mmCIF file of C-alpha atoms in Angstrom:
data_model
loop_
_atom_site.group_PDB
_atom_site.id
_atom_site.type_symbol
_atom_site.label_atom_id
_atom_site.label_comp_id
_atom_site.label_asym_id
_atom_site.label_seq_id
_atom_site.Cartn_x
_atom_site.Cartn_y
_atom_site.Cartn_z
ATOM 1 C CA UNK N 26 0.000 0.000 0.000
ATOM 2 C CA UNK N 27 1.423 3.779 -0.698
ATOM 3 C CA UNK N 28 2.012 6.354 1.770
ATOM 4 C CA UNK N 29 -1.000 7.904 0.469
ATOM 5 C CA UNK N 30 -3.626 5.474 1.075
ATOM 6 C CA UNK N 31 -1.751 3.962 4.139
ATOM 7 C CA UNK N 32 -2.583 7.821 5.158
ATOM 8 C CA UNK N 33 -6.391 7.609 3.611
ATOM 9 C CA UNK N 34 -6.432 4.349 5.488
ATOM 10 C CA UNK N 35 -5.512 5.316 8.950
ATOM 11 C CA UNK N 36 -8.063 8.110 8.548
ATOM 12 C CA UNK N 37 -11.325 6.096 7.592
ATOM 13 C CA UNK N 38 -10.743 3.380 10.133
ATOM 14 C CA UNK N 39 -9.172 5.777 13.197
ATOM 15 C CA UNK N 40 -10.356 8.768 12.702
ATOM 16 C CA UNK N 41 -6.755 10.312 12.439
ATOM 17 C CA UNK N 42 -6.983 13.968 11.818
ATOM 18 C CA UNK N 43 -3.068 14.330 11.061
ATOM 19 C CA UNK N 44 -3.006 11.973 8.362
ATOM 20 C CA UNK N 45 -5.812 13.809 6.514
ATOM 21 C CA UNK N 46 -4.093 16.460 7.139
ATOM 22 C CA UNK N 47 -0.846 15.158 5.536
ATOM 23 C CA UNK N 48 -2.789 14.059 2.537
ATOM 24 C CA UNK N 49 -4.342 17.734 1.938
ATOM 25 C CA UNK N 50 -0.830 19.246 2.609
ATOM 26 C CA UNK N 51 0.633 16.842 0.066
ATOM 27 C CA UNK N 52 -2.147 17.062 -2.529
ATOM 28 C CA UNK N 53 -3.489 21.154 -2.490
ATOM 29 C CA UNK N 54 -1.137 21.989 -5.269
ATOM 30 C CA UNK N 55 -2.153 19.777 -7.830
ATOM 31 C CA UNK N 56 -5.683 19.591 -6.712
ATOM 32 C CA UNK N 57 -6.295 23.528 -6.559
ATOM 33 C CA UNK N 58 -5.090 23.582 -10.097
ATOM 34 C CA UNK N 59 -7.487 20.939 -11.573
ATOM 35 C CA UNK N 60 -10.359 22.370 -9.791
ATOM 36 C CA UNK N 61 -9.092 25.851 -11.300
ATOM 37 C CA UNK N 62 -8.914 24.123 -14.971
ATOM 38 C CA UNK N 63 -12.475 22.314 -13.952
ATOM 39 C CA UNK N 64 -14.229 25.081 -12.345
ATOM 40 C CA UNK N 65 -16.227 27.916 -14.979
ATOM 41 C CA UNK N 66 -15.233 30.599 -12.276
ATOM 42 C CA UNK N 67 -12.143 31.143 -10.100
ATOM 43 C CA UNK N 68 -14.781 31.870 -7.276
ATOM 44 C CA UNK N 69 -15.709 28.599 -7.533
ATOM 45 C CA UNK N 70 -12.278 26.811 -6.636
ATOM 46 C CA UNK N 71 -11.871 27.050 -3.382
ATOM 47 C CA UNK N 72 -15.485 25.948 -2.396
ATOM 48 C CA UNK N 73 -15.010 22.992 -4.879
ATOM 49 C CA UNK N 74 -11.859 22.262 -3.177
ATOM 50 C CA UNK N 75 -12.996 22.343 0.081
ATOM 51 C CA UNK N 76 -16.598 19.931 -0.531
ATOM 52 C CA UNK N 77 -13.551 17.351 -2.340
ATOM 53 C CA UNK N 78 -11.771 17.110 0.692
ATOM 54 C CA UNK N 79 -15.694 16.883 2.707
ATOM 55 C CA UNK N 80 -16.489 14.095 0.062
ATOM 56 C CA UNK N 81 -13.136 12.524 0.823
ATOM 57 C CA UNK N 82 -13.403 12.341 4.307
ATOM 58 C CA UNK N 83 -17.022 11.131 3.859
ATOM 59 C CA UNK N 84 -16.309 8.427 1.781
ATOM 60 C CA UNK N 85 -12.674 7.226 2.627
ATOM 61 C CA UNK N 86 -13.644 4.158 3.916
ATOM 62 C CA UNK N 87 -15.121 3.007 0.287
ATOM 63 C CA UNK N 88 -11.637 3.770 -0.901
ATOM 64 C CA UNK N 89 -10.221 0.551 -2.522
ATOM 65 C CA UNK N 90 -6.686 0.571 -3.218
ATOM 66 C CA UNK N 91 -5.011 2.000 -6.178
ATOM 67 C CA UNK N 92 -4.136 5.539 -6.959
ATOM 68 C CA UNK N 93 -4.985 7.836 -4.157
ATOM 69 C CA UNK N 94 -4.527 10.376 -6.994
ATOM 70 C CA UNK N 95 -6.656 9.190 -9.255
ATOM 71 C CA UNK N 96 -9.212 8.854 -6.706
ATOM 72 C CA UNK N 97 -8.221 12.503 -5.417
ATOM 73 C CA UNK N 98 -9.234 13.528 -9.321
ATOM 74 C CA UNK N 99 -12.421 11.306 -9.690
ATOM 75 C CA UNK N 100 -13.893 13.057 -6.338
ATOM 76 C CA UNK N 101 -13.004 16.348 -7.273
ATOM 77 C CA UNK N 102 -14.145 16.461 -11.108
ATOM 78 C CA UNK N 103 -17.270 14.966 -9.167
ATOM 79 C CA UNK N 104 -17.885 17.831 -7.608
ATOM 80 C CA UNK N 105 -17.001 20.096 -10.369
ATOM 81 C CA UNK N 106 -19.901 18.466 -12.498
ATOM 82 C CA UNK N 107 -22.234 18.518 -9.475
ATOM 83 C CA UNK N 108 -21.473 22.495 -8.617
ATOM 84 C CA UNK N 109 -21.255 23.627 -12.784
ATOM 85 C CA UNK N 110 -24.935 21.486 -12.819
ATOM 86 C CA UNK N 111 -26.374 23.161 -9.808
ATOM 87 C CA UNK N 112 -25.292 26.868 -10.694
ATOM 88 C CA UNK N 113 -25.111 27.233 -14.039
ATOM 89 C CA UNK N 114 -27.260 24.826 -15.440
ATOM 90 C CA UNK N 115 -29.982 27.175 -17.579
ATOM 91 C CA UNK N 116 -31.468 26.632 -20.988
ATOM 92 C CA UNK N 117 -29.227 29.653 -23.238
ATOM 93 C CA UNK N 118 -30.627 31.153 -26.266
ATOM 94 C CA UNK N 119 -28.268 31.376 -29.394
ATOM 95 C CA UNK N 120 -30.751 34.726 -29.394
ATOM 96 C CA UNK N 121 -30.083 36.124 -26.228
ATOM 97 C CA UNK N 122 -27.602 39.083 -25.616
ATOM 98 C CA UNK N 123 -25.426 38.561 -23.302
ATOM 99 C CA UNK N 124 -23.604 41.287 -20.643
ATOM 100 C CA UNK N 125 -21.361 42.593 -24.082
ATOM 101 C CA UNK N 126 -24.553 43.038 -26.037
ATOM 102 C CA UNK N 127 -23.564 40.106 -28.353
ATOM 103 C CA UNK N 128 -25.353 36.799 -28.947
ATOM 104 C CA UNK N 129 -24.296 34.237 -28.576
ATOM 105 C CA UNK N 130 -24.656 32.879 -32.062
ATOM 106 C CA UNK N 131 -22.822 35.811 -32.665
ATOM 107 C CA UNK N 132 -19.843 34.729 -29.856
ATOM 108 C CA UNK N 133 -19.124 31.442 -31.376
ATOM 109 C CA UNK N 134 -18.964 32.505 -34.740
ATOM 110 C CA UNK N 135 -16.144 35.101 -33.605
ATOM 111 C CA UNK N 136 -13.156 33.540 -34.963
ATOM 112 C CA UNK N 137 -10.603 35.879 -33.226
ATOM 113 C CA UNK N 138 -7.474 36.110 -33.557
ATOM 114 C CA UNK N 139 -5.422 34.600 -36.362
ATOM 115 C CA UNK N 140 -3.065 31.624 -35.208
ATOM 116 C CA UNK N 141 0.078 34.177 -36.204
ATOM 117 C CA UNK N 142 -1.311 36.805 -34.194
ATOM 118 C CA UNK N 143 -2.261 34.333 -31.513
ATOM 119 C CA UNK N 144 1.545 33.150 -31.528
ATOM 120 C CA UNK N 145 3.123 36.620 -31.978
ATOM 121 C CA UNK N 146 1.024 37.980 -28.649
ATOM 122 C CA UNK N 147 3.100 34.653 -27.322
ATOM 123 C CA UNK N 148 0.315 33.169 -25.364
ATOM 124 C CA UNK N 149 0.298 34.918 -21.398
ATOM 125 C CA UNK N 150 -0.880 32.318 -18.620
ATOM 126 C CA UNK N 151 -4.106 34.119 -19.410
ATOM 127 C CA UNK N 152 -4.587 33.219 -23.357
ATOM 128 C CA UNK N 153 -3.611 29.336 -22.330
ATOM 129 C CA UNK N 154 -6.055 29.388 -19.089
ATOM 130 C CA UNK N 155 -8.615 30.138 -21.313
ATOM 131 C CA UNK N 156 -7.866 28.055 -24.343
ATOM 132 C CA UNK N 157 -7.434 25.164 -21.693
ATOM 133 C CA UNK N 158 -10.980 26.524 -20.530
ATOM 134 C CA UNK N 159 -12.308 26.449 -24.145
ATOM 135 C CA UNK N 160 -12.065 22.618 -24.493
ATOM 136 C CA UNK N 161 -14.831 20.344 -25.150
ATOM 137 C CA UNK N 162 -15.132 18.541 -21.489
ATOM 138 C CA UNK N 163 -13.547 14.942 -22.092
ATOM 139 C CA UNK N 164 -10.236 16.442 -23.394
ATOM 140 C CA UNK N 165 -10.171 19.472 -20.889
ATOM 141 C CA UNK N 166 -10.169 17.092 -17.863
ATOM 142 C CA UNK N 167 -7.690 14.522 -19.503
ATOM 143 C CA UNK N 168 -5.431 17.116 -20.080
ATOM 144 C CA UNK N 169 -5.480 18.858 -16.211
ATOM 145 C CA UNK N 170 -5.291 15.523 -14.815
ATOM 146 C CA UNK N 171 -2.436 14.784 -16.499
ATOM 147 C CA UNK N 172 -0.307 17.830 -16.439
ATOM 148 C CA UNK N 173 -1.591 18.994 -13.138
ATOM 149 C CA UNK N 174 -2.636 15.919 -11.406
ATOM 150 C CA UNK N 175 0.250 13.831 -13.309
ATOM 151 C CA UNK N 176 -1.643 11.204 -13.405
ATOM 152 C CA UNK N 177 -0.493 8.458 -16.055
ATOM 153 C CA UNK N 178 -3.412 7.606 -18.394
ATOM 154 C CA UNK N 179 -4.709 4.513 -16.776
ATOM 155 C CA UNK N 180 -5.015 6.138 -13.755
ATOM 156 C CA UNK N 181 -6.924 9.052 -16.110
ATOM 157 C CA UNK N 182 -9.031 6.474 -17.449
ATOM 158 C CA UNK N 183 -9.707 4.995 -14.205
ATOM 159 C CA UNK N 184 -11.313 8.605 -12.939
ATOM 160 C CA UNK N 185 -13.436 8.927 -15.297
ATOM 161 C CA UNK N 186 -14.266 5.605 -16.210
ATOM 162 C CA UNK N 187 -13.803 5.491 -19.809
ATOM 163 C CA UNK N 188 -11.656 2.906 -21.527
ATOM 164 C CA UNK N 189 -7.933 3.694 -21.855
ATOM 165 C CA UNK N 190 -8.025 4.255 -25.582
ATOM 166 C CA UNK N 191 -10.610 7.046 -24.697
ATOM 167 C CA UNK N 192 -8.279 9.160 -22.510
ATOM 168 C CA UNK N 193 -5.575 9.058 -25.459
ATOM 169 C CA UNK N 194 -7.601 9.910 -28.098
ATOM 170 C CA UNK N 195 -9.155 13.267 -26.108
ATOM 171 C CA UNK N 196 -5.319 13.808 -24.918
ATOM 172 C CA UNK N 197 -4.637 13.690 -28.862
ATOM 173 C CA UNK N 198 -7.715 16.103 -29.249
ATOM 174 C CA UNK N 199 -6.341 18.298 -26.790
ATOM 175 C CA UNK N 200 -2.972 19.203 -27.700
ATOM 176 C CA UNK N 201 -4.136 19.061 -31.285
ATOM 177 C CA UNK N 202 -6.723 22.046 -30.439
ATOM 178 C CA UNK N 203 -4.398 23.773 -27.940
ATOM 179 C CA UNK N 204 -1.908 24.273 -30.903
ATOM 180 C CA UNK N 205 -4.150 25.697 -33.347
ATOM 181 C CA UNK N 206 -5.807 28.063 -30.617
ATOM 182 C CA UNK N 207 -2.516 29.301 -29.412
ATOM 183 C CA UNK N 208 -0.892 29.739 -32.876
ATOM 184 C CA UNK N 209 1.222 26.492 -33.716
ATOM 185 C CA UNK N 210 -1.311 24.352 -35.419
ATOM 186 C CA UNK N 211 1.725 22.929 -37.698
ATOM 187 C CA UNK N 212 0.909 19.024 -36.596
#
């Protein structure tokens, strides 16, 4: 058994406080940042990360064996999905006009910036946050949990419960889409 769920362990069965403690010490980093690349606002992180670590602590003593990572990321892309559902799940008009007075018909037809412009403005955190942000769900969360979670793929598909070949292909889909939204689309 890892360190990890040796920790997890010794919490579900004793109640010990210090090693879930450890385990959120040793895990906020990576966590924080896939809730960030999960969550539709950054208001939303740190609630999201606290109701993981609730859910955790709730359910611990279901916890299996394997990755305590990839369970880490299942929980917490859990309750991403559960808190985007509850707050922002409305029926949107194509019609409607948003805040900037556009539709938003009129929003996803923007093509913005050219890929040469795109690469020449040399992509701030802020261009790649939202780029990362702009990806269709299944690639979005393969790609946070594997470059901030570093999880390996099986682990990935293990999360989210989709077969192996799955996780590669939105991976592929992800970098593929990342490139041509941040100006190197030569693939």
């Amino acid at each position: 058994m890892s360190d990890d769920a040796t920790l997890l362990a010794d919490y579900a069965r004793k109640g010990d406080v210090t090693a879930l403690s450890a385990l959120i010490t040793r895990h906020a980093a990576w966590l924080m940042a896939l809730l960030r690349g999960l969550s539709p606002t950054t208001a939303d992180v740190e609630d999201a990360f606290q109701e993981t670590w609730v859910r955790v602590m709730k359910s611990a003593a279901a916890f299996r064996g394997g990755s305590v990572r990839a369970y880490l990321a299942r929980v917490a892309r859990s309750v991403a999905v559960d808190r985007f559902r509850r707050v922002h799940m409305q029926e949107v008009s194509l019609d409607a006009a948003g805040d900037d007075g556009q539709t938003l018909g009129e929003v996803m037809a923007d093509e913005g910036p050219t890929p040469v412009e795109a690469f020449e403005s040399k992509a701030t955190r802020e261009d790649v946050r939202a780029a990362v942000q702009s990806l269709p769900e299944g690639p979005r969360e393969v790609l946070l949990m594997r470059v901030e979670g570093e999880l390996a793929f099986h682990e990935i598909a293990a999360a989210l419960g989709v077969p192996l070949g799955t996780v590669l292909t939105w991976m592929r889909a992800a970098t593929v889409q990342l490139k041509k939204k941040l100006g190197n689309g030569n693939d």
